[in-house]
Short mmCIF file of C-alpha atoms and ligand atoms in Angstrom, two decimals:
data_model
loop_
_atom_site.label_atom_id
_atom_site.label_comp_id
_atom_site.label_asym_id
_atom_site.label_seq_id
_atom_site.Cartn_x
_atom_site.Cartn_y
_atom_site.Cartn_z
CA MET O 1 -15.90 -4.01 -24.41
CA SER O 2 -12.96 -2.06 -22.98
CA THR O 3 -9.28 -2.86 -22.72
CA LYS O 4 -7.18 -1.95 -19.68
CA LYS O 5 -3.43 -1.93 -20.15
CA VAL O 6 -1.54 -3.19 -17.12
CA ALA O 7 2.23 -2.90 -16.72
CA VAL O 8 3.19 -6.08 -14.85
CA LEU O 9 6.47 -5.76 -12.89
CA PRO O 10 6.94 -8.96 -10.84
CA GLY O 11 10.48 -8.09 -9.65
CA ASP O 12 12.44 -10.41 -7.37
CA GLY O 13 12.06 -13.15 -4.76
CA ILE O 14 8.44 -14.16 -4.26
CA GLY O 15 7.31 -11.37 -6.63
CA PRO O 16 6.89 -13.58 -9.71
CA GLU O 17 5.16 -16.35 -7.67
CA VAL O 18 2.51 -14.12 -6.12
CA MET O 19 2.08 -12.14 -9.33
CA ALA O 20 1.11 -15.33 -11.17
CA GLU O 21 -1.77 -15.80 -8.70
CA ALA O 22 -2.96 -12.19 -9.12
CA ARG O 23 -2.97 -12.71 -12.90
CA LYS O 24 -5.17 -15.81 -12.46
CA VAL O 25 -7.66 -13.75 -10.48
CA LEU O 26 -7.69 -10.96 -13.06
CA ASP O 27 -8.20 -13.53 -15.84
CA LYS O 28 -11.30 -14.73 -14.00
CA ILE O 29 -12.60 -11.16 -13.64
CA GLU O 30 -12.12 -10.74 -17.39
CA GLU O 31 -14.47 -13.64 -18.04
CA SER O 32 -17.30 -12.21 -15.96
CA THR O 33 -17.04 -8.52 -16.92
CA GLY O 34 -16.10 -8.44 -20.58
CA VAL O 35 -13.21 -6.11 -19.72
CA THR O 36 -9.95 -7.21 -21.32
CA PHE O 37 -6.68 -6.82 -19.42
CA GLU O 38 -3.67 -6.37 -21.66
CA TYR O 39 -0.61 -7.38 -19.66
CA ASN O 40 2.72 -5.79 -20.51
CA GLN O 41 5.45 -7.46 -18.51
CA ALA O 42 8.73 -5.66 -17.74
CA LEU O 43 11.80 -6.14 -15.55
CA VAL O 44 12.53 -4.24 -12.35
CA GLY O 45 14.91 -4.61 -9.41
CA GLY O 46 17.54 -7.35 -9.39
CA ALA O 47 15.82 -9.05 -12.32
CA ALA O 48 16.38 -5.90 -14.42
CA TRP O 49 19.95 -5.59 -13.13
CA ASP O 50 20.83 -9.02 -14.53
CA GLU O 51 19.73 -7.89 -17.98
CA TYR O 52 20.50 -4.14 -18.08
CA LYS O 53 22.80 -3.36 -15.09
CA GLU O 54 20.07 -0.96 -13.93
CA HIS O 55 17.22 -1.45 -11.45
CA LEU O 56 14.72 0.65 -13.38
CA PRO O 57 15.67 0.62 -17.06
CA GLU O 58 14.23 3.09 -19.55
CA SER O 59 12.46 0.23 -21.39
CA THR O 60 10.50 -0.55 -18.18
CA LEU O 61 9.56 3.11 -17.72
CA GLU O 62 8.43 3.20 -21.35
CA THR O 63 6.24 0.11 -20.82
CA CYS O 64 4.66 1.80 -17.77
CA ARG O 65 4.07 5.05 -19.68
CA ASN O 66 2.08 3.11 -22.26
CA CYS O 67 -0.18 1.52 -19.63
CA ASP O 68 -3.17 2.58 -17.49
CA ALA O 69 -1.72 1.21 -14.22
CA ILE O 70 1.28 -0.64 -12.79
CA LEU O 71 0.94 -3.91 -10.91
CA PHE O 72 4.20 -4.27 -8.99
CA GLY O 73 5.51 -7.35 -7.12
CA SER O 74 8.52 -6.61 -4.92
CA VAL O 75 12.24 -6.01 -5.30
CA GLY O 76 15.31 -6.88 -3.32
CA GLY O 77 17.65 -9.71 -2.46
CA PRO O 78 18.74 -11.47 0.73
CA VAL O 79 19.50 -8.98 3.49
CA LYS O 80 23.10 -10.28 3.84
CA GLU O 81 23.77 -9.44 0.18
CA GLN O 82 22.47 -5.84 0.45
CA ASN O 83 25.86 -4.31 -0.27
CA SER O 84 26.53 -6.23 -3.48
CA GLU O 85 26.49 -4.38 -6.79
CA LYS O 86 23.25 -6.06 -7.82
CA TRP O 87 21.24 -5.33 -4.70
CA SER O 88 22.65 -2.06 -3.40
CA GLY O 89 20.03 0.72 -3.68
CA VAL O 90 17.53 -1.56 -5.39
CA GLU O 91 14.46 -0.35 -3.46
CA VAL O 92 15.25 3.34 -3.70
CA ASN O 93 16.10 3.10 -7.40
CA SER O 94 13.04 1.06 -8.31
CA LEU O 95 10.30 2.41 -6.03
CA LEU O 96 11.34 6.03 -5.65
CA GLY O 97 12.19 6.03 -9.36
CA LEU O 98 8.65 4.98 -10.25
CA ARG O 99 7.06 7.36 -7.69
CA LYS O 100 9.03 10.22 -9.18
CA ALA O 101 8.50 9.30 -12.82
CA PHE O 102 4.71 9.08 -12.39
CA GLU O 103 4.23 11.70 -9.64
CA LEU O 104 2.57 9.20 -7.34
CA TYR O 105 1.64 11.62 -4.57
CA ALA O 106 -0.87 9.57 -2.57
CA ASN O 107 -0.12 6.31 -0.82
CA LEU O 108 -3.09 4.23 0.31
CA ARG O 109 -2.36 1.42 2.74
CA PRO O 110 -5.28 -0.52 4.14
CA ALA O 111 -4.66 -2.40 7.38
CA LYS O 112 -7.33 -4.95 8.02
CA LEU O 113 -7.34 -7.42 10.87
CA PHE O 114 -9.64 -10.33 10.05
CA PRO O 115 -11.26 -11.60 13.27
CA SER O 116 -10.33 -15.14 12.17
CA LEU O 117 -6.64 -14.09 12.21
CA ALA O 118 -6.74 -12.20 15.50
CA PHE O 119 -4.12 -14.58 16.94
CA ALA O 120 -1.49 -13.13 14.55
CA SER O 121 -1.94 -9.62 15.95
CA SER O 122 0.32 -8.12 18.58
CA LEU O 123 -2.72 -6.51 20.21
CA ARG O 124 -4.29 -7.70 23.46
CA GLU O 125 -6.80 -10.43 22.72
CA ASP O 126 -9.92 -8.50 23.79
CA ILE O 127 -8.93 -5.73 21.34
CA SER O 128 -7.78 -7.90 18.43
CA GLN O 129 -10.81 -10.17 18.52
CA LYS O 130 -13.05 -7.31 17.36
CA GLY O 131 -10.93 -6.98 14.20
CA PHE O 132 -10.39 -3.62 12.50
CA ASP O 133 -10.40 -2.16 9.02
CA LEU O 134 -8.65 1.14 8.44
CA LEU O 135 -6.88 2.91 5.62
CA VAL O 136 -3.85 5.17 5.92
CA VAL O 137 -3.80 7.88 3.22
CA ARG O 138 -0.23 9.20 3.21
CA GLU O 139 1.15 12.18 1.29
CA LEU O 140 4.10 10.70 -0.57
CA THR O 141 6.03 13.35 -2.46
CA GLY O 142 6.33 16.30 -0.06
CA GLY O 143 6.94 17.15 3.59
CA ILE O 144 10.15 16.73 5.51
CA TYR O 145 11.52 13.92 3.32
CA PHE O 146 11.85 16.22 0.32
CA GLY O 147 11.80 19.77 1.78
CA GLN O 148 14.79 22.03 1.04
CA PRO O 149 17.19 23.03 2.44
CA LYS O 150 18.52 19.88 4.04
CA GLY O 151 22.10 19.13 4.86
CA ARG O 152 24.99 19.21 7.28
CA ASP O 153 27.18 22.06 8.21
CA GLY O 154 29.97 23.12 10.57
CA GLU O 155 32.47 21.15 12.59
CA GLY O 156 33.07 19.74 16.06
CA ALA O 157 30.58 20.79 18.74
CA SER O 158 28.88 23.21 16.33
CA GLU O 159 28.43 20.67 13.58
CA LYS O 160 24.70 20.38 12.79
CA ALA O 161 22.27 18.65 10.49
CA PHE O 162 18.91 19.94 9.29
CA ASP O 163 15.80 19.05 7.28
CA THR O 164 12.89 21.23 6.25
CA MET O 165 9.24 20.38 6.73
CA VAL O 166 7.23 22.28 4.14
CA TYR O 167 3.75 21.83 2.65
CA SER O 168 1.96 24.03 0.14
CA ARG O 169 -1.79 24.60 0.11
CA LYS O 170 -1.99 22.68 -3.17
CA GLU O 171 -0.23 19.65 -1.69
CA VAL O 172 -2.37 19.54 1.45
CA ARG O 173 -5.61 20.11 -0.46
CA ARG O 174 -5.07 17.34 -2.99
CA ILE O 175 -4.15 14.69 -0.40
CA ALA O 176 -7.03 15.82 1.86
CA GLU O 177 -9.47 15.64 -1.05
CA MET O 178 -8.20 12.14 -1.82
CA ALA O 179 -8.79 11.08 1.81
CA PHE O 180 -12.33 12.49 1.90
CA GLU O 181 -13.23 10.99 -1.49
CA VAL O 182 -11.97 7.58 -0.38
CA ALA O 183 -13.80 7.88 2.97
CA ARG O 184 -17.05 8.44 1.06
CA LYS O 185 -16.65 4.94 -0.39
CA ARG O 186 -15.84 3.46 3.04
CA ASN O 187 -17.21 4.37 6.49
CA GLN O 188 -17.35 8.17 6.03
CA LYS O 189 -14.81 9.19 8.63
CA VAL O 190 -11.46 10.98 8.25
CA THR O 191 -9.03 11.39 11.15
CA SER O 192 -6.37 13.90 10.14
CA ILE O 193 -3.04 13.35 11.89
CA ASP O 194 -0.89 16.36 12.76
CA LYS O 195 1.30 17.97 15.38
CA ALA O 196 -0.41 21.35 15.32
CA ASN O 197 0.50 21.95 18.97
CA VAL O 198 4.19 22.25 18.03
CA LEU O 199 4.85 22.61 14.29
CA THR O 200 3.88 25.63 12.18
CA THR O 201 3.64 23.40 9.09
CA MET O 202 1.09 21.31 10.94
CA VAL O 203 -0.97 24.34 12.05
CA PHE O 204 -1.25 25.14 8.33
CA TRP O 205 -1.97 21.47 7.52
CA ARG O 206 -4.87 21.46 9.99
CA LYS O 207 -6.28 24.74 8.65
CA VAL O 208 -6.28 23.53 5.03
CA VAL O 209 -7.72 20.11 5.97
CA GLU O 210 -10.53 21.89 7.85
CA GLU O 211 -11.33 23.87 4.71
CA VAL O 212 -11.56 20.66 2.70
CA ALA O 213 -13.57 18.93 5.46
CA ALA O 214 -16.20 21.69 5.19
CA GLU O 215 -16.73 20.65 1.56
CA TYR O 216 -17.58 17.09 2.68
CA PRO O 217 -20.38 17.51 5.25
CA ASP O 218 -21.33 13.85 4.77
CA VAL O 219 -17.92 12.70 6.06
CA GLU O 220 -17.11 12.91 9.77
CA TYR O 221 -13.86 14.81 10.41
CA GLU O 222 -11.61 14.68 13.44
CA PRO O 223 -8.07 16.08 13.92
CA MET O 224 -5.70 14.09 16.15
CA TYR O 225 -2.12 14.66 17.32
CA VAL O 226 0.28 12.04 15.99
CA ASP O 227 1.44 10.90 19.43
CA ASN O 228 -2.15 10.26 20.48
CA ALA O 229 -2.85 8.47 17.17
CA ALA O 230 0.09 6.11 17.71
CA MET O 231 -1.41 5.21 21.10
CA GLN O 232 -5.03 5.03 19.95
CA LEU O 233 -4.02 2.54 17.24
CA THR O 234 -3.01 0.08 19.93
CA LYS O 235 -5.89 0.83 22.34
CA ASN O 236 -8.88 1.22 20.06
CA PRO O 237 -8.09 0.76 16.33
CA GLN O 238 -11.80 0.21 15.65
CA GLN O 239 -12.41 3.97 16.00
CA PHE O 240 -10.54 4.67 12.73
CA ASP O 241 -11.72 4.56 9.15
CA VAL O 242 -9.38 6.79 7.07
CA LEU O 243 -6.21 8.26 8.64
CA LEU O 244 -4.99 11.26 6.66
CA CYS O 245 -1.25 11.84 7.16
CA GLY O 246 1.68 13.81 5.85
CA ASN O 247 4.68 11.92 4.52
CA MET O 248 6.62 11.20 7.72
CA PHE O 249 3.71 10.53 10.08
CA GLY O 250 2.09 8.34 7.41
CA ASP O 251 5.29 6.36 6.97
CA ILE O 252 5.40 5.55 10.67
CA LEU O 253 1.69 5.02 11.37
CA SER O 254 1.09 2.85 8.28
CA ASP O 255 3.88 0.51 9.42
CA GLU O 256 2.46 0.47 12.95
CA ALA O 257 -1.02 -0.34 11.64
CA ALA O 258 0.41 -3.08 9.40
CA ALA O 259 2.33 -4.58 12.31
CA LEU O 260 -0.89 -4.72 14.37
CA THR O 261 -2.42 -7.06 11.80
CA GLY O 262 0.57 -9.37 12.23
CA SER O 263 0.57 -10.62 8.67
CA LEU O 264 2.55 -8.83 5.96
CA GLY O 265 1.40 -11.29 3.32
CA LEU O 266 -2.18 -9.97 3.52
CA LEU O 267 -1.63 -6.24 3.04
CA PRO O 268 -1.89 -4.46 -0.30
CA SER O 269 -1.07 -0.83 -1.11
CA ALA O 270 -1.68 1.74 -3.82
CA SER O 271 0.32 4.79 -4.86
CA LEU O 272 -1.77 7.15 -6.94
CA ALA O 273 -1.11 10.01 -9.34
CA GLU O 274 -3.58 12.77 -10.19
CA GLY O 275 -6.20 11.26 -12.51
CA SER O 276 -6.60 7.51 -12.55
CA PHE O 277 -3.01 6.25 -12.93
CA GLY O 278 -1.60 4.27 -10.02
CA MET O 279 0.90 1.67 -8.91
CA TYR O 280 -0.31 -1.27 -6.84
CA GLU O 281 1.91 -3.53 -4.74
CA PRO O 282 2.02 -5.70 -1.62
CA SER O 283 3.20 -3.93 1.54
CA GLY O 284 5.81 -6.61 2.23
CA GLY O 285 9.11 -7.18 0.51
CA SER O 286 10.55 -9.90 -1.73
CA ALA O 287 10.85 -12.43 1.14
CA PRO O 288 13.96 -14.17 -0.29
CA ASP O 289 13.90 -16.54 2.71
CA ILE O 290 10.85 -18.33 1.30
CA ALA O 291 11.14 -17.67 -2.45
CA GLY O 292 10.55 -20.80 -4.52
CA THR O 293 9.14 -22.85 -1.63
CA GLY O 294 5.40 -22.39 -2.27
CA LYS O 295 5.08 -20.74 1.15
CA ALA O 296 4.46 -17.17 -0.04
CA ASN O 297 1.04 -15.77 0.69
CA PRO O 298 -0.39 -14.36 -2.57
CA ILE O 299 -3.24 -12.47 -0.86
CA ALA O 300 -1.43 -9.09 -0.63
CA GLN O 301 -0.72 -9.21 -4.36
CA ILE O 302 -4.28 -10.30 -5.17
CA LEU O 303 -5.74 -7.52 -3.00
CA SER O 304 -3.36 -5.08 -4.73
CA ALA O 305 -4.95 -6.12 -8.02
CA ALA O 306 -8.38 -5.48 -6.42
CA MET O 307 -7.22 -1.97 -5.45
CA MET O 308 -6.14 -1.42 -9.06
CA LEU O 309 -9.64 -2.30 -10.23
CA ARG O 310 -11.16 0.11 -7.66
CA TYR O 311 -8.90 3.14 -8.06
CA SER O 312 -7.59 3.02 -11.65
CA PHE O 313 -10.32 1.15 -13.54
CA ASP O 314 -13.47 2.19 -11.68
CA MET O 315 -14.47 -1.49 -11.27
CA GLU O 316 -15.77 -1.34 -7.68
CA ASP O 317 -17.99 -4.41 -8.02
CA SER O 318 -15.12 -6.59 -9.20
CA ALA O 319 -12.82 -5.24 -6.46
CA GLN O 320 -15.43 -6.16 -3.84
CA LYS O 321 -15.91 -9.59 -5.38
CA ILE O 322 -12.19 -10.32 -5.01
CA GLU O 323 -12.15 -9.04 -1.40
CA HIS O 324 -15.19 -11.17 -0.63
CA SER O 325 -13.47 -14.28 -2.07
CA VAL O 326 -10.38 -13.64 0.04
CA ASN O 327 -12.53 -13.27 3.18
CA SER O 328 -14.41 -16.48 2.40
CA VAL O 329 -11.27 -18.53 1.84
CA LEU O 330 -9.82 -17.31 5.15
CA GLU O 331 -13.09 -17.93 6.99
CA GLN O 332 -13.07 -21.49 5.65
CA GLY O 333 -9.73 -21.97 7.43
CA TYR O 334 -7.35 -22.13 4.44
CA ARG O 335 -3.93 -20.73 5.31
CA THR O 336 -0.52 -20.33 3.70
CA ALA O 337 2.47 -21.11 5.95
CA ASP O 338 2.86 -17.52 7.27
CA ILE O 339 -0.57 -17.51 8.95
CA TYR O 340 -0.96 -21.23 9.67
CA THR O 341 -1.69 -22.60 13.12
CA ASP O 342 -2.61 -26.15 14.16
CA GLY O 343 -5.99 -27.24 12.92
CA ASP O 344 -6.02 -24.97 9.84
CA LYS O 345 -6.00 -26.25 6.27
CA LYS O 346 -2.48 -25.60 4.99
CA VAL O 347 -2.16 -24.61 1.33
CA THR O 348 0.61 -23.51 -1.05
CA THR O 349 0.83 -20.17 -2.87
CA GLN O 350 -0.75 -21.71 -5.95
CA GLU O 351 -3.50 -23.53 -4.06
CA MET O 352 -4.46 -20.30 -2.28
CA GLY O 353 -4.75 -18.56 -5.67
CA ASP O 354 -6.87 -21.42 -7.04
CA LEU O 355 -9.24 -21.30 -4.04
CA ILE O 356 -9.79 -17.56 -4.44
CA VAL O 357 -10.49 -18.01 -8.16
CA GLU O 358 -12.88 -20.88 -7.40
CA ILE O 359 -14.99 -18.73 -5.07
CA LEU O 360 -15.04 -15.90 -7.62
CA ASP O 361 -16.77 -18.38 -9.88
CA LEU O 362 -19.72 -18.96 -7.54
P1 LIG D 10 10.16 -8.91 3.72
O1 LIG D 10 8.88 -8.15 3.81
O2 LIG D 10 10.57 -9.38 2.39
O3 LIG D 10 10.08 -10.17 4.70
C1 LIG D 10 9.87 -10.04 6.11
C2 LIG D 10 9.29 -11.37 6.62
O4 LIG D 10 7.93 -11.46 6.18
C3 LIG D 10 10.02 -12.59 6.07
O5 LIG D 10 10.07 -13.58 7.06
C4 LIG D 10 9.16 -13.05 4.91
O6 LIG D 10 9.24 -14.43 4.66
C5 LIG D 10 7.76 -12.63 5.39
N1 LIG D 10 6.87 -12.28 4.25
C6 LIG D 10 6.84 -11.14 3.54
N2 LIG D 10 5.92 -11.21 2.57
C7 LIG D 10 5.36 -12.42 2.68
C8 LIG D 10 4.34 -13.10 1.96
N3 LIG D 10 3.71 -12.54 0.92
N4 LIG D 10 4.01 -14.36 2.34
C9 LIG D 10 4.61 -14.94 3.40
N5 LIG D 10 5.58 -14.35 4.12
C10 LIG D 10 5.95 -13.11 3.76
O7 LIG D 10 11.28 -7.98 4.39
P2 LIG D 10 12.85 -8.21 4.54
O8 LIG D 10 13.15 -9.64 4.79
O9 LIG D 10 13.28 -7.19 5.49
O10 LIG D 10 13.44 -7.80 3.14
C11 LIG D 10 13.72 -8.73 2.10
C12 LIG D 10 14.04 -7.95 0.83
O11 LIG D 10 12.86 -7.24 0.42
C13 LIG D 10 15.10 -6.90 1.05
O12 LIG D 10 15.93 -6.90 -0.07
C14 LIG D 10 14.34 -5.60 1.15
O13 LIG D 10 15.09 -4.52 0.71
C15 LIG D 10 13.19 -5.88 0.19
N6 LIG D 10 11.96 -5.08 0.41
C16 LIG D 10 11.30 -4.71 -0.72
C17 LIG D 10 10.12 -4.01 -0.60
C18 LIG D 10 9.37 -3.66 -1.86
O14 LIG D 10 9.70 -4.17 -2.91
N7 LIG D 10 8.35 -2.84 -1.79
C19 LIG D 10 9.59 -3.71 0.65
C20 LIG D 10 10.28 -4.13 1.80
C21 LIG D 10 11.48 -4.84 1.66
#
């Protein structure tokens, strides 16, 4: 019997509510696998500020260091209070702080459109009705967001600002290897996104990705310019399995893909370090507008827990069981408020969690 240590960071807003449902699901998995999850809860975001006047206190980092993975809720307060002492910089301090502390270099964001939820998509009906299931693998710690030098210089008409896009062979190789490894467990296709027609960094990116692709003859490889990819996502998202992207293009395309599903409350994400350590969190924010009302959709948090089982704990069967339960509950017409339309069976956050656990039992 093995023990997996999970740092549980519920955060703010709906974070604690949806986290409670993910814990219920993990408890059920414990029963059927004999694996024990040891939960170590810690404060982050505004909740940590109230106690420590810091968004990411050292005690929380220490808890995370002593664990095998982090299950994160969300942080942040109402948008109109963004400039207050408590909420100012909360996302950057908490999320970038954790990414930096644990060198989380790979961001995995699945975007899945369930055919039963096609109405929520912004896509044309004939496209959305086919559903889609893709995964954006985004490099998270390099590229133009972190490249040096960056800055501003000069005055008047000659004042200028600049950033540097830079990638090393090591950085491109490790994110490409991650994408190809992940594709092996999915539909064996990697589309690598670049701008090799204009940017030298991207010519290099394509060259290194091609080298890695040659080591994975079982995985189909296709390069695509980022402008074309942005368009193809709206015209034919079904063609994609894994989209491999640098930091900036991944930032933009993963949000576009998420928007096409139309439902933030369903989308999980993972940020992975080398080895098996990772942080798992919903793609959405703390949704202060609905906190405490029972309207939050817990599915993104539950699917984040499933990703944790897959990528940090090597528990593929259990991850698939959870995903299957989520699919079944949606197919049976159960909906939280965010995805409800007339004729559906409306349920609260807690009821949705209970239904998913119930199906896991079957
Ligand atoms: P948001 O994602 O919190 O909410 C956007 C809309 O989606 C809201 O109408 C909300 O009710 C809805 N929504 C989001 N998740 C939902 C869920 N699970 N179930 C049902 N509905 C859901 O974005 P926002 O309103 O722009 O930001 C609110 C706060 O969240 C801000 O403080 C922002 O900084 C923070 N934020 C945090 C993260 C994070 O922790 N990773 C990410 C994005 C935003």
